[in-house]
PDB file of C-alpha atoms in Angstrom:
ATOM      1  CA  MET A   1      15.969  13.084  45.453  1.00  0.00           C
ATOM      2  CA  GLU A   2      15.083  15.062  42.378  1.00  0.00           C
ATOM      3  CA  PHE A   3      14.226  18.514  43.475  1.00  0.00           C
ATOM      4  CA  SER A   4      15.636  20.785  46.041  1.00  0.00           C
ATOM      5  CA  ILE A   5      14.097  24.201  46.873  1.00  0.00           C
ATOM      6  CA  ILE A   6      16.599  26.738  48.335  1.00  0.00           C
ATOM      7  CA  ILE A   7      15.144  29.737  49.969  1.00  0.00           C
ATOM      8  CA  PRO A   8      17.375  32.668  51.311  1.00  0.00           C
ATOM      9  CA  ALA A   9      15.567  34.433  54.056  1.00  0.00           C
ATOM     10  CA  CYS A  10      16.611  37.711  55.838  1.00  0.00           C
ATOM     11  CA  GLN A  11      14.032  38.878  58.465  1.00  0.00           C
ATOM     12  CA  GLU A  12      11.178  36.925  56.899  1.00  0.00           C
ATOM     13  CA  GLU A  13       9.257  35.840  59.948  1.00  0.00           C
ATOM     14  CA  LYS A  14       6.014  37.337  58.558  1.00  0.00           C
ATOM     15  CA  CYS A  15       5.982  35.166  55.334  1.00  0.00           C
ATOM     16  CA  ILE A  16       8.329  32.298  55.775  1.00  0.00           C
ATOM     17  CA  GLN A  17       5.768  29.821  57.087  1.00  0.00           C
ATOM     18  CA  SER A  18       3.142  30.581  54.356  1.00  0.00           C
ATOM     19  CA  THR A  19       5.740  30.041  51.654  1.00  0.00           C
ATOM     20  CA  LEU A  20       6.777  26.778  53.223  1.00  0.00           C
ATOM     21  CA  LEU A  21       3.308  25.451  53.624  1.00  0.00           C
ATOM     22  CA  SER A  22       2.770  26.076  49.985  1.00  0.00           C
ATOM     23  CA  LEU A  23       5.475  23.535  49.141  1.00  0.00           C
ATOM     24  CA  PRO A  24       4.917  19.840  48.780  1.00  0.00           C
ATOM     25  CA  LYS A  25       5.988  17.928  52.047  1.00  0.00           C
ATOM     26  CA  GLU A  26       8.143  15.280  50.164  1.00  0.00           C
ATOM     27  CA  VAL A  27      10.485  17.629  48.589  1.00  0.00           C
ATOM     28  CA  GLU A  28      13.708  18.853  50.148  1.00  0.00           C
ATOM     29  CA  LYS A  29      13.400  22.293  51.511  1.00  0.00           C
ATOM     30  CA  ILE A  30      16.479  24.368  52.624  1.00  0.00           C
ATOM     31  CA  VAL A  31      15.998  27.820  54.235  1.00  0.00           C
ATOM     32  CA  ILE A  32      19.225  29.778  54.560  1.00  0.00           C
ATOM     33  CA  CYS A  33      18.700  32.487  57.230  1.00  0.00           C
ATOM     34  CA  ASN A  34      21.261  35.224  56.236  1.00  0.00           C
ATOM     35  CA  GLY A  35      21.586  37.929  58.810  1.00  0.00           C
ATOM     36  CA  CYS A  36      18.336  37.256  60.628  1.00  0.00           C
ATOM     37  CA  THR A  37      17.718  38.659  63.992  1.00  0.00           C
ATOM     38  CA  ASP A  38      14.072  37.758  64.132  1.00  0.00           C
ATOM     39  CA  ALA A  39      12.164  34.453  64.497  1.00  0.00           C
ATOM     40  CA  THR A  40      12.585  33.358  60.831  1.00  0.00           C
ATOM     41  CA  ALA A  41      14.940  30.492  61.756  1.00  0.00           C
ATOM     42  CA  SER A  42      12.851  29.057  64.474  1.00  0.00           C
ATOM     43  CA  ILE A  43       9.554  29.239  62.390  1.00  0.00           C
ATOM     44  CA  ALA A  44      11.234  27.576  59.409  1.00  0.00           C
ATOM     45  CA  LYS A  45      12.610  24.684  61.535  1.00  0.00           C
ATOM     46  CA  GLY A  46       9.329  23.031  61.666  1.00  0.00           C
ATOM     47  CA  HIS A  47       9.109  22.898  57.831  1.00  0.00           C
ATOM     48  CA  ALA A  48      12.563  22.840  56.412  1.00  0.00           C
ATOM     49  CA  ARG A  49      16.271  22.242  56.950  1.00  0.00           C
ATOM     50  CA  VAL A  50      17.600  25.570  58.222  1.00  0.00           C
ATOM     51  CA  LEU A  51      21.158  26.720  57.716  1.00  0.00           C
ATOM     52  CA  VAL A  52      22.413  30.130  59.221  1.00  0.00           C
ATOM     53  CA  THR A  53      25.008  32.635  58.167  1.00  0.00           C
ATOM     54  CA  LYS A  54      25.437  35.906  59.727  1.00  0.00           C
ATOM     55  CA  GLU A  55      26.173  37.759  56.543  1.00  0.00           C
ATOM     56  CA  ARG A  56      23.395  39.562  54.709  1.00  0.00           C
ATOM     57  CA  ASN A  57      24.168  38.345  51.242  1.00  0.00           C
ATOM     58  CA  VAL A  58      21.467  36.658  49.124  1.00  0.00           C
ATOM     59  CA  SER A  59      23.960  35.230  46.499  1.00  0.00           C
ATOM     60  CA  LYS A  60      26.040  33.660  49.317  1.00  0.00           C
ATOM     61  CA  ALA A  61      22.841  32.240  50.932  1.00  0.00           C
ATOM     62  CA  ARG A  62      21.732  30.735  47.694  1.00  0.00           C
ATOM     63  CA  ASN A  63      25.256  29.126  47.161  1.00  0.00           C
ATOM     64  CA  ILE A  64      25.336  27.716  50.595  1.00  0.00           C
ATOM     65  CA  GLY A  65      21.939  26.102  49.981  1.00  0.00           C
ATOM     66  CA  ALA A  66      23.006  24.702  46.460  1.00  0.00           C
ATOM     67  CA  LYS A  67      26.104  23.160  47.885  1.00  0.00           C
ATOM     68  CA  THR A  68      24.245  21.293  50.667  1.00  0.00           C
ATOM     69  CA  ALA A  69      21.223  20.425  48.318  1.00  0.00           C
ATOM     70  CA  LYS A  70      20.714  16.607  47.581  1.00  0.00           C
ATOM     71  CA  GLY A  71      18.515  17.242  44.452  1.00  0.00           C
ATOM     72  CA  ASN A  72      19.694  17.426  40.929  1.00  0.00           C
ATOM     73  CA  ILE A  73      17.239  20.212  40.035  1.00  0.00           C
ATOM     74  CA  LEU A  74      17.683  23.386  42.116  1.00  0.00           C
ATOM     75  CA  ILE A  75      15.006  25.843  42.619  1.00  0.00           C
ATOM     76  CA  PHE A  76      15.863  29.066  44.155  1.00  0.00           C
ATOM     77  CA  LEU A  77      12.594  30.669  45.733  1.00  0.00           C
ATOM     78  CA  ASP A  78      12.126  33.922  47.326  1.00  0.00           C
ATOM     79  CA  ALA A  79      10.956  33.790  50.842  1.00  0.00           C
ATOM     80  CA  ASP A  80       7.762  35.587  50.028  1.00  0.00           C
ATOM     81  CA  THR A  81       6.992  33.618  46.838  1.00  0.00           C
ATOM     82  CA  LYS A  82       4.403  30.802  46.904  1.00  0.00           C
ATOM     83  CA  PHE A  83       3.915  27.837  44.820  1.00  0.00           C
ATOM     84  CA  HIS A  84       0.534  28.052  43.074  1.00  0.00           C
ATOM     85  CA  SER A  85       0.046  24.940  40.897  1.00  0.00           C
ATOM     86  CA  PRO A  86       0.299  21.422  41.889  1.00  0.00           C
ATOM     87  CA  ASN A  87       2.075  20.365  38.474  1.00  0.00           C
ATOM     88  CA  ILE A  88       4.919  22.856  38.978  1.00  0.00           C
ATOM     89  CA  PHE A  89       7.473  20.160  39.157  1.00  0.00           C
ATOM     90  CA  GLU A  90       6.209  18.598  36.122  1.00  0.00           C
ATOM     91  CA  GLU A  91       6.436  21.927  34.252  1.00  0.00           C
ATOM     92  CA  ILE A  92       9.886  22.728  35.517  1.00  0.00           C
ATOM     93  CA  LYS A  93      11.211  19.323  34.385  1.00  0.00           C
ATOM     94  CA  LYS A  94       9.592  19.762  30.838  1.00  0.00           C
ATOM     95  CA  THR A  95      11.208  23.238  30.702  1.00  0.00           C
ATOM     96  CA  LEU A  96      14.585  22.009  31.772  1.00  0.00           C
ATOM     97  CA  ASP A  97      14.348  19.305  28.991  1.00  0.00           C
ATOM     98  CA  LYS A  98      14.864  22.273  26.450  1.00  0.00           C
ATOM     99  CA  SER A  99      16.601  24.782  28.731  1.00  0.00           C
ATOM    100  CA  ALA A 100      19.632  25.381  30.807  1.00  0.00           C
ATOM    101  CA  VAL A 101      17.731  27.847  33.322  1.00  0.00           C
ATOM    102  CA  GLY A 102      14.196  29.236  33.641  1.00  0.00           C
ATOM    103  CA  THR A 103      11.541  30.755  35.715  1.00  0.00           C
ATOM    104  CA  CYS A 104       7.641  30.543  36.022  1.00  0.00           C
ATOM    105  CA  ARG A 105       4.823  32.971  35.286  1.00  0.00           C
ATOM    106  CA  VAL A 106       3.688  35.068  38.241  1.00  0.00           C
ATOM    107  CA  LEU A 107       0.376  36.080  39.949  1.00  0.00           C
ATOM    108  CA  PRO A 108       0.125  38.748  42.562  1.00  0.00           C
ATOM    109  CA  ASP A 109      -1.128  37.958  46.208  1.00  0.00           C
ATOM    110  CA  SER A 110      -3.511  40.899  46.010  1.00  0.00           C
ATOM    111  CA  ARG A 111      -6.635  41.274  44.250  1.00  0.00           C
ATOM    112  CA  LYS A 112      -6.053  44.938  43.356  1.00  0.00           C
ATOM    113  CA  MET A 113      -6.237  45.601  39.533  1.00  0.00           C
ATOM    114  CA  LYS A 114      -2.920  47.696  39.571  1.00  0.00           C
ATOM    115  CA  TYR A 115      -1.110  44.517  40.858  1.00  0.00           C
ATOM    116  CA  LYS A 116      -2.834  42.159  38.475  1.00  0.00           C
ATOM    117  CA  ALA A 117      -1.911  44.388  35.606  1.00  0.00           C
ATOM    118  CA  ALA A 118       1.743  44.836  36.695  1.00  0.00           C
ATOM    119  CA  MET A 119       1.987  41.082  36.953  1.00  0.00           C
ATOM    120  CA  MET A 120       0.492  40.594  33.601  1.00  0.00           C
ATOM    121  CA  ILE A 121       2.956  43.032  32.142  1.00  0.00           C
ATOM    122  CA  LYS A 122       5.736  41.092  33.824  1.00  0.00           C
ATOM    123  CA  ASN A 123       4.565  37.785  32.445  1.00  0.00           C
ATOM    124  CA  ASN A 124       4.609  39.296  28.917  1.00  0.00           C
ATOM    125  CA  LEU A 125       8.316  40.441  29.442  1.00  0.00           C
ATOM    126  CA  LEU A 126       9.645  37.144  30.821  1.00  0.00           C
ATOM    127  CA  TRP A 127      11.270  36.510  27.399  1.00  0.00           C
ATOM    128  CA  THR A 128      13.823  39.153  28.257  1.00  0.00           C
ATOM    129  CA  ARG A 129      15.068  36.681  30.992  1.00  0.00           C
ATOM    130  CA  TRP A 130      13.345  38.519  33.824  1.00  0.00           C
ATOM    131  CA  THR A 131      12.659  36.232  36.846  1.00  0.00           C
ATOM    132  CA  THR A 132       9.720  36.167  39.123  1.00  0.00           C
ATOM    133  CA  GLY A 133      10.896  35.196  42.629  1.00  0.00           C
ATOM    134  CA  ILE A 134      11.815  31.709  41.133  1.00  0.00           C
ATOM    135  CA  ILE A 135      14.770  30.512  39.210  1.00  0.00           C
ATOM    136  CA  PHE A 136      15.472  26.923  38.472  1.00  0.00           C
ATOM    137  CA  CYS A 137      18.284  24.875  36.861  1.00  0.00           C
ATOM    138  CA  THR A 138      20.104  21.576  37.157  1.00  0.00           C
ATOM    139  CA  LYS A 139      22.856  21.171  39.764  1.00  0.00           C
ATOM    140  CA  ASP A 140      25.296  20.539  36.626  1.00  0.00           C
ATOM    141  CA  VAL A 141      24.477  23.869  35.219  1.00  0.00           C
ATOM    142  CA  PHE A 142      24.607  25.663  38.374  1.00  0.00           C
ATOM    143  CA  ASN A 143      28.125  24.326  39.133  1.00  0.00           C
ATOM    144  CA  LYS A 144      29.341  25.071  35.566  1.00  0.00           C
ATOM    145  CA  ALA A 145      28.121  28.671  35.898  1.00  0.00           C
ATOM    146  CA  GLN A 146      29.824  28.756  39.260  1.00  0.00           C
ATOM    147  CA  GLY A 147      26.905  29.768  41.219  1.00  0.00           C
ATOM    148  CA  PHE A 148      25.712  33.226  42.145  1.00  0.00           C
ATOM    149  CA  ASN A 149      28.202  36.103  42.128  1.00  0.00           C
ATOM    150  CA  GLU A 150      28.672  36.865  45.890  1.00  0.00           C
ATOM    151  CA  GLN A 151      30.249  40.273  45.005  1.00  0.00           C
ATOM    152  CA  LEU A 152      27.004  41.669  43.568  1.00  0.00           C
ATOM    153  CA  THR A 153      24.247  43.153  45.786  1.00  0.00           C
ATOM    154  CA  LYS A 154      21.904  43.938  42.951  1.00  0.00           C
ATOM    155  CA  LYS A 155      20.799  42.091  39.742  1.00  0.00           C
ATOM    156  CA  GLU A 156      22.668  39.010  40.984  1.00  0.00           C
ATOM    157  CA  ASP A 157      19.723  36.945  39.579  1.00  0.00           C
ATOM    158  CA  LYS A 158      20.215  38.435  36.088  1.00  0.00           C
ATOM    159  CA  ASP A 159      23.920  37.943  36.331  1.00  0.00           C
ATOM    160  CA  PHE A 160      23.404  34.272  37.289  1.00  0.00           C
ATOM    161  CA  VAL A 161      20.857  33.582  34.434  1.00  0.00           C
ATOM    162  CA  ASN A 162      23.230  35.151  31.903  1.00  0.00           C
ATOM    163  CA  ARG A 163      26.054  32.911  32.931  1.00  0.00           C
ATOM    164  CA  CYS A 164      23.818  29.879  32.818  1.00  0.00           C
ATOM    165  CA  LEU A 165      22.831  30.746  29.002  1.00  0.00           C
ATOM    166  CA  GLN A 166      26.274  29.618  28.017  1.00  0.00           C
ATOM    167  CA  TYR A 167      24.839  26.151  28.553  1.00  0.00           C
ATOM    168  CA  GLY A 168      21.658  26.387  26.895  1.00  0.00           C
ATOM    169  CA  LYS A 169      18.299  28.361  26.572  1.00  0.00           C
ATOM    170  CA  PHE A 170      16.152  30.377  29.030  1.00  0.00           C
ATOM    171  CA  GLY A 171      12.945  28.736  29.655  1.00  0.00           C
ATOM    172  CA  ILE A 172       9.530  29.854  30.973  1.00  0.00           C
ATOM    173  CA  ALA A 173       7.734  26.936  32.716  1.00  0.00           C
ATOM    174  CA  ASN A 174       3.815  26.793  31.928  1.00  0.00           C
ATOM    175  CA  THR A 175       2.897  27.194  35.518  1.00  0.00           C
ATOM    176  CA  TYR A 176       2.609  30.092  38.154  1.00  0.00           C
ATOM    177  CA  VAL A 177       4.050  31.260  41.396  1.00  0.00           C
ATOM    178  CA  ILE A 178       2.404  33.804  43.525  1.00  0.00           C
ATOM    179  CA  ASN A 179       4.460  36.953  44.464  1.00  0.00           C
ATOM    180  CA  SER A 180       4.003  39.045  47.580  1.00  0.00           C
ATOM    181  CA  MET A 181       3.128  42.787  46.570  1.00  0.00           C
ATOM    182  CA  ARG A 182       4.464  44.079  49.774  1.00  0.00           C
ATOM    183  CA  ARG A 183       7.466  45.680  48.258  1.00  0.00           C
ATOM    184  CA  TYR A 184       5.276  47.288  45.428  1.00  0.00           C
ATOM    185  CA  GLU A 185       3.106  48.675  48.287  1.00  0.00           C
ATOM    186  CA  LYS A 186       6.082  50.245  49.916  1.00  0.00           C
ATOM    187  CA  VAL A 187       7.830  51.743  46.856  1.00  0.00           C
ATOM    188  CA  GLY A 188       5.267  51.624  44.123  1.00  0.00           C
ATOM    189  CA  ILE A 189       4.760  49.578  40.904  1.00  0.00           C
ATOM    190  CA  LEU A 190       7.364  51.635  38.978  1.00  0.00           C
TER     191      LEU A 190
END
């Protein structure tokens, strides 16, 4: 198996199914329910292998998924981020030929102009090693970087990317994922 998609999910019953349905059937999908008390696990079981941990820790959830993954390319995907392009795996492979770790461009799941503009700005800032709900690397780089830091509760993705950069460049795949704007709707764009 070449690709494993690892999805940490805490209280994501409203979006996990649509995320999983956006992914190809033939790829390994692992959902790690971390601290869930809702129906996330039972919904995900119809579409993915489900692992459960009681602790709400996104880094630990990602590490658990990576340790059990069979693929040699790991894709860490947020539970509310969907695949957009059918050639995403091709583009990730091309990017990893030149990079140690990477992300994709992003589109909003809303037609509102303010969200389109915000995601356009985000796409133009990806060179700063900003991620977009998806991070990918090889299993070898993941192991060398020693996974995600389970002590961090914020910016754990940036920390992981920075440690991966010891083994190569940061890449931006020429493809898109779709991000949910639900957090922006709650707290605002800035």
